[in-house]
Tab-separated table of C-alpha atoms and ligand atoms in Angstrom:
chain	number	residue	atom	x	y	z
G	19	UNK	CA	37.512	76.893	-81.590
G	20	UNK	CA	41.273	76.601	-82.428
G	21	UNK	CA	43.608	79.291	-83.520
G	22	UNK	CA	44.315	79.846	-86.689
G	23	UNK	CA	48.187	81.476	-87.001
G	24	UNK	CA	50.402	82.068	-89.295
G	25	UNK	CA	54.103	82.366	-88.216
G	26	UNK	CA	56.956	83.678	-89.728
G	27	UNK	CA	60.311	82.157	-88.908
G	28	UNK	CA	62.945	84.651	-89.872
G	29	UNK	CA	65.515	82.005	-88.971
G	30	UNK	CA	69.252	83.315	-89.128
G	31	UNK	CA	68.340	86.050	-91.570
G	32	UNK	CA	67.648	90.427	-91.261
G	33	UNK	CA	70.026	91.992	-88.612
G	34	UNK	CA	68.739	94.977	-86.496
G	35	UNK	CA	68.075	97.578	-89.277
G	36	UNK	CA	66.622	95.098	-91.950
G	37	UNK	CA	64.426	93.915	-89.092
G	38	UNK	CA	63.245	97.487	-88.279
G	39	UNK	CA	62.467	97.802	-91.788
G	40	UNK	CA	60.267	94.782	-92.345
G	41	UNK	CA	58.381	95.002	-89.199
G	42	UNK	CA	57.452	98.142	-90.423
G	43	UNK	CA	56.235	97.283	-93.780
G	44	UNK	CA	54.547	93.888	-91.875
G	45	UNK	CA	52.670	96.426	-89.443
G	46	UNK	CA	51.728	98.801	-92.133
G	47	UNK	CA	49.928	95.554	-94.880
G	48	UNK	CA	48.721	93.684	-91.969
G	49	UNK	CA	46.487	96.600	-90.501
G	50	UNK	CA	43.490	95.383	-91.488
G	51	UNK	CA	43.501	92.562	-88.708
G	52	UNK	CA	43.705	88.736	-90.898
G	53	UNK	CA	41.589	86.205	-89.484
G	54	UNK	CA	44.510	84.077	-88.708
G	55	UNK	CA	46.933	85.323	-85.236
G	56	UNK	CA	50.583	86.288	-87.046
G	57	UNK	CA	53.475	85.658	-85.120
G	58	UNK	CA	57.249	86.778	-86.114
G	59	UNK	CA	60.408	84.887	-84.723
G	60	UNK	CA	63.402	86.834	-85.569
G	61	UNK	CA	67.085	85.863	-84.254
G	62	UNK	CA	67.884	86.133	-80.621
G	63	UNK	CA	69.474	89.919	-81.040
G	64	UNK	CA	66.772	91.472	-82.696
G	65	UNK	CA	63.831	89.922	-80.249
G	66	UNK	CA	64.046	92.819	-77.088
G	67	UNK	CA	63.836	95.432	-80.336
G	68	UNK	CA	61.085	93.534	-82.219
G	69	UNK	CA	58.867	92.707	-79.115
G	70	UNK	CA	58.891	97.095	-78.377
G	71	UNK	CA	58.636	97.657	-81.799
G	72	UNK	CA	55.215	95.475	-82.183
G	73	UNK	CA	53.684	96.699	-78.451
G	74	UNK	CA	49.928	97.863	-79.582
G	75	UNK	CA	49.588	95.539	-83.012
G	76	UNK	CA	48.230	92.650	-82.898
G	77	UNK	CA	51.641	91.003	-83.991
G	78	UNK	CA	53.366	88.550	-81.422
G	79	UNK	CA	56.668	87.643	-80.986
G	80	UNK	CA	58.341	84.486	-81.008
G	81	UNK	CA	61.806	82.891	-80.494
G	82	UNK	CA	63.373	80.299	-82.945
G	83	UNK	CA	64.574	78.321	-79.831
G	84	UNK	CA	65.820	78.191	-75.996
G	85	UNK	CA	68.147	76.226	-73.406
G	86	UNK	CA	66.397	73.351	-71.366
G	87	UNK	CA	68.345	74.360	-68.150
G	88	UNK	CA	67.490	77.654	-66.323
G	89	UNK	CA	70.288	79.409	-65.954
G	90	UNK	CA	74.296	78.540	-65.585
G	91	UNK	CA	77.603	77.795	-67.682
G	92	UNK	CA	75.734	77.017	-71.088
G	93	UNK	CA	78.050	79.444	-73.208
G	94	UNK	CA	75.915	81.337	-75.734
G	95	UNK	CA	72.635	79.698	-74.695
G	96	UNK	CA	69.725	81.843	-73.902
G	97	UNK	CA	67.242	80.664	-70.994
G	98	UNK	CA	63.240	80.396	-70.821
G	99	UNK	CA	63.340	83.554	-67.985
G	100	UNK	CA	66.104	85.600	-70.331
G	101	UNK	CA	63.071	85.606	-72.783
G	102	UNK	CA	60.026	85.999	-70.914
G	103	UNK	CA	62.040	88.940	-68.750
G	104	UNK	CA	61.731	90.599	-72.273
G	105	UNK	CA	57.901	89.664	-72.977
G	106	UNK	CA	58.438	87.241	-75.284
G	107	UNK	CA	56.977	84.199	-74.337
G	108	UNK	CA	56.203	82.351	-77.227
G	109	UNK	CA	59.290	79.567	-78.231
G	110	UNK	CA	59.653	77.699	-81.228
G	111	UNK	CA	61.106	74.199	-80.754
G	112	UNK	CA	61.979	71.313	-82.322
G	113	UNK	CA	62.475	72.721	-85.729
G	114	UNK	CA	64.708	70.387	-88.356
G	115	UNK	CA	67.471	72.451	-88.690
G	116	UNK	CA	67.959	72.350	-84.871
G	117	UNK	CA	67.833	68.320	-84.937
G	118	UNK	CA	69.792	68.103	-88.092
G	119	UNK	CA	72.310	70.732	-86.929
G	120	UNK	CA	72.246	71.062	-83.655
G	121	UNK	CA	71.761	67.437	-82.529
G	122	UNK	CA	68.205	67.948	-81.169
G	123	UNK	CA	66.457	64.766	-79.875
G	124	UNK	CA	62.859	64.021	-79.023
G	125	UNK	CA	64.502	63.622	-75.454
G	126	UNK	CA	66.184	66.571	-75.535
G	127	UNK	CA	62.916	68.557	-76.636
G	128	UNK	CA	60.741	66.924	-73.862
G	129	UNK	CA	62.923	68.750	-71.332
G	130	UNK	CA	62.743	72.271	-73.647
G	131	UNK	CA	59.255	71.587	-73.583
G	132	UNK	CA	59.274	71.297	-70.050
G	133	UNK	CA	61.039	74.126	-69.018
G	134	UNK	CA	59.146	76.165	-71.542
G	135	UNK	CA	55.818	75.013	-69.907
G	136	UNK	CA	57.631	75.492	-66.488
G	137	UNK	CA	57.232	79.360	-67.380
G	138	UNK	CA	54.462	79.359	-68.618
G	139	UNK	CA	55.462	79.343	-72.460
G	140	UNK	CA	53.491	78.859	-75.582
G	141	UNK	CA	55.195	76.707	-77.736
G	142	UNK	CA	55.257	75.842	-81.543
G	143	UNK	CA	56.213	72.316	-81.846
G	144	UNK	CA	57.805	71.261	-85.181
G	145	UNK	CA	58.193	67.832	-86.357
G	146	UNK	CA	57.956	65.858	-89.411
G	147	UNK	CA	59.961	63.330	-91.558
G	148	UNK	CA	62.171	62.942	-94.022
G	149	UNK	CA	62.501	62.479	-97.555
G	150	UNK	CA	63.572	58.625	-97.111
G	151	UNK	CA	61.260	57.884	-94.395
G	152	UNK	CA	58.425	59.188	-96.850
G	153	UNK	CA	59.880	57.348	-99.662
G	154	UNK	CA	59.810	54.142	-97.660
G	155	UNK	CA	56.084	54.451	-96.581
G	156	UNK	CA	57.481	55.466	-92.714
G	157	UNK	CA	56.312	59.221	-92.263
G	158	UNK	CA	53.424	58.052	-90.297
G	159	UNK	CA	55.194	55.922	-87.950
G	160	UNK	CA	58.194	58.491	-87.635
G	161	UNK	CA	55.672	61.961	-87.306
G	162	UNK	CA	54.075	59.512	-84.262
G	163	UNK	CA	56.975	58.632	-82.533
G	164	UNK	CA	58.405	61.876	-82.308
G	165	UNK	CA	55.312	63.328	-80.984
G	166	UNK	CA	54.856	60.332	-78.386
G	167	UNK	CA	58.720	60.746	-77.860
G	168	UNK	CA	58.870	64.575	-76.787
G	169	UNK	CA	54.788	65.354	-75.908
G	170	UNK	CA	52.806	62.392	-74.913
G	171	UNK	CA	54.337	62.696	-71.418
G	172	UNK	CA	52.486	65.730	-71.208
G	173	UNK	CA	49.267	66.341	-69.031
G	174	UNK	CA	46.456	67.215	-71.229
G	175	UNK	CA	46.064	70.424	-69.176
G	176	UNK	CA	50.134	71.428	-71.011
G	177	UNK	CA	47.826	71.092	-74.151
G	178	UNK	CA	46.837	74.472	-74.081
G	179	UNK	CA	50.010	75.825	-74.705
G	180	UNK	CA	51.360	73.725	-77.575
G	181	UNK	CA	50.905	74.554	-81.227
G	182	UNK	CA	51.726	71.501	-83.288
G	183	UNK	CA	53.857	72.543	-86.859
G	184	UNK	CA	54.237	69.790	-88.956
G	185	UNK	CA	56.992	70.532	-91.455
G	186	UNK	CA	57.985	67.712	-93.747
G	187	UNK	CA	61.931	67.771	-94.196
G	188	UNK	CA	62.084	67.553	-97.392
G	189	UNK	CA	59.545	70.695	-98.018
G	190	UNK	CA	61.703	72.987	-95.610
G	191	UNK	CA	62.984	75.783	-97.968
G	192	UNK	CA	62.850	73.063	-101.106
G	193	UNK	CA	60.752	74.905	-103.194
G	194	UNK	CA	58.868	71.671	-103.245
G	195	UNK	CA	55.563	71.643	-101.081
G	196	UNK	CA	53.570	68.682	-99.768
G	197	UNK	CA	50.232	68.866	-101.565
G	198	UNK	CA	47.534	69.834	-100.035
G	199	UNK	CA	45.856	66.504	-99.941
G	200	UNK	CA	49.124	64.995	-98.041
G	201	UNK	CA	49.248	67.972	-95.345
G	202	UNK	CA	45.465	66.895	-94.452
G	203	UNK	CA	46.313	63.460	-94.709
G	204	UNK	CA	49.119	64.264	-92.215
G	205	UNK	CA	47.352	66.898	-90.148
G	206	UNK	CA	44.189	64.324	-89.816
G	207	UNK	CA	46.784	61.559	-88.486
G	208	UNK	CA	48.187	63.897	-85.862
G	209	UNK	CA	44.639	64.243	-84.833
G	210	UNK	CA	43.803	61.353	-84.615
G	211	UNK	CA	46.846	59.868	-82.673
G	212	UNK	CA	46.446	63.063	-79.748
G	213	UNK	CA	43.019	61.907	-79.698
G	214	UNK	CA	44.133	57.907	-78.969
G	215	UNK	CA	47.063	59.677	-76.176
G	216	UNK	CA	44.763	61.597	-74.871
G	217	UNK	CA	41.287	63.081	-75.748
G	218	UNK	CA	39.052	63.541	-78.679
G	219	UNK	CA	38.639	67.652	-77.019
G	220	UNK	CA	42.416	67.713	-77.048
G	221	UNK	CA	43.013	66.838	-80.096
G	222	UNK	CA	40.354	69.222	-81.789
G	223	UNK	CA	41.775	72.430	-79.969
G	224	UNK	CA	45.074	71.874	-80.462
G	225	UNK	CA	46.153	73.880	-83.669
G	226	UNK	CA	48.173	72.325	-86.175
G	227	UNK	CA	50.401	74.499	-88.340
G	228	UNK	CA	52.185	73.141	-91.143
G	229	UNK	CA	55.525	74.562	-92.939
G	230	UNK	CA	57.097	74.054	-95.498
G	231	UNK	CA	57.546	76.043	-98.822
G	232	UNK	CA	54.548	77.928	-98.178
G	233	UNK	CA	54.101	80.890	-100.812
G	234	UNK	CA	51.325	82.936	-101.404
G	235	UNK	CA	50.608	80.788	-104.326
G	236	UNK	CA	49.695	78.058	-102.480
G	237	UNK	CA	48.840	79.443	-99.213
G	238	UNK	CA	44.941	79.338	-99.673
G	239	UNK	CA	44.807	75.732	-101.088
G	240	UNK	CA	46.414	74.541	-97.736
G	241	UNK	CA	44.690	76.226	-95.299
G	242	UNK	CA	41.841	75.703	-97.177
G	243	UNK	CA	42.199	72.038	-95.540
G	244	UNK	CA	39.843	71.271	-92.613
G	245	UNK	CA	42.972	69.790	-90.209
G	246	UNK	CA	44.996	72.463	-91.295
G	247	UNK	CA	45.184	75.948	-88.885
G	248	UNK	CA	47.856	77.840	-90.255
G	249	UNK	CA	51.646	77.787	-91.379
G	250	UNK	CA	54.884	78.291	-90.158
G	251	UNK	CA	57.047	80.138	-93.017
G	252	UNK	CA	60.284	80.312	-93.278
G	253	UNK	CA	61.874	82.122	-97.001
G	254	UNK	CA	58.357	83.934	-98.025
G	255	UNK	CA	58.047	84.987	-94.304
G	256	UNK	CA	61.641	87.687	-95.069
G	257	UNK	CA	59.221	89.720	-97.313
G	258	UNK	CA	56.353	91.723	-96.113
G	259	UNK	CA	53.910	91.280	-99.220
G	260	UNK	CA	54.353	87.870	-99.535
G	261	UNK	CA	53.953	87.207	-95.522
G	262	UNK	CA	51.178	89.462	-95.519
G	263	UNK	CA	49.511	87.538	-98.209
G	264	UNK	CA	49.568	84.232	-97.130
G	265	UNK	CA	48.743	85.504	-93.330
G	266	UNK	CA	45.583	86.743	-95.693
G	267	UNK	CA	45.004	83.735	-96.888
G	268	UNK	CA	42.413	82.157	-94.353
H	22	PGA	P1	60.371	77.429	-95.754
H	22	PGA	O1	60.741	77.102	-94.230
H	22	PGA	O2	59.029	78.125	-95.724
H	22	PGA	O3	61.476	78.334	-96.236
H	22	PGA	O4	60.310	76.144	-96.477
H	22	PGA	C1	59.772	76.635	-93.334
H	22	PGA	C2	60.399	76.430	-91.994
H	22	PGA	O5	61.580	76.079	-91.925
H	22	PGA	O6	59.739	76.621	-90.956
């Protein structure tokens, strides 16, 4: 059976004493263990702290992101062994603000994804289009090529250690949320295209997140979906209630 997580990107937000604070408050309302596995990804300076502070709960660590090479003159980079030499050793990648930013490519994440796997990394894969490509009837073709693009080089085996998070651009910290109807319509696509790459027992283990203005509003509705295992927050993720909640939400 596939995981069902819900993971809270913190993005460039809390410094050490806000973090302190909310992991805290997360460890204390998420006691009672939630059906779904609840991952944090705070910023780079607050992961060594966050990763002690969480030993003995059931609450993993993640990082928002990583350098492709393994070591050398990447000023302010951090590597894959810088983070696992720390225990953390799940990586987010791919997310839109990195492409849009950062100048992230599909080709550029197949080597993160490579040198993630390389050490022996769990990753959380985010993709997903934008508002024009929905607009113009494209999402499906654009969610496919970036997954054949960066992961369909892959060898099923690597399958194990990818969590797909589908996060339509223009949902990302919008306020506005894909309906529930369009993230199974998208999640059932993804599916179904892994299972055409590679098998139909890859595609049903592989989890598939999605992220995007969740709230714990409208947490339940989406997870509620069959194709859907869990979210990757962002905004509602920087308070403990509301992360708690929708991690409750299964
Ligand atoms: P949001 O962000 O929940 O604030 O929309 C989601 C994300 O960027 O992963």
């Amino acid at each position: 059976m596939r995981a069902k997580i819900v993971a809270g990107n913190w993005k460039m937000n809390k410094n050490i004493a806000d973090s302190g604070v909310l992991l805290s408050e997360l460890k204390e309302k998420l006691k009672e263990t939630p059906e779904a596995k609840v991952i944090v990804a705070p910023t780079f300076t607050n992961l060594y702290y966050a990763f002690e502070e969480l030993k003995g709960s059931d609450i993993d660590v993640a990082a928002q992101n990583m350098h492709q090479a393994e070591s050398g003159a990447f000023t302010g980079e951090i590597s894959a062994d810088m983070l696992t030499s720390i225990g953390v050793t799940t990586v987010i990648l791919g997310h839109s603000e990195r492409r849009a930013y950062f100048g992230e490519t599909d080709e550029l994440l197949a080597e993160k994804v490579a040198t993630a796997l390389k050490h022996n990394m769990t990753i959380i894969f985010c993709f997903g289009e934008e508002l024009e490509e929905r607009k113009d009837n494209n999402h499906f073709a654009v969610v496919e090529s970036q997954l054949k693009n960066a992961l369909f080089s892959l060898d099923s085996s690597a399958w194990k250690q990818i969590v797909l998070a589908y996060e339509p651009v223009w949902a990302i910290g919008t306020g506005e949320t894909a309906t529930p109807e369009q993230a199974q319509e998208m999640h059932a696509f993804i599916r179904k295209t892994i299972s055409e790459a590679y098998t139909a027992e890859v595609a049903e283990e592989v989890s598939i997140l999605y992220g995007g203005s969740v709230k714990p509003a409208n947490a339940k509705e989406i997870f509620a979906k069959p194709d859907v295992d869990g979210g990757l927050i962002g905004g509602a993720s920087l308070d403990a209630e509301s992360f708690a909640a929708i991690a409750n939400s299964f």
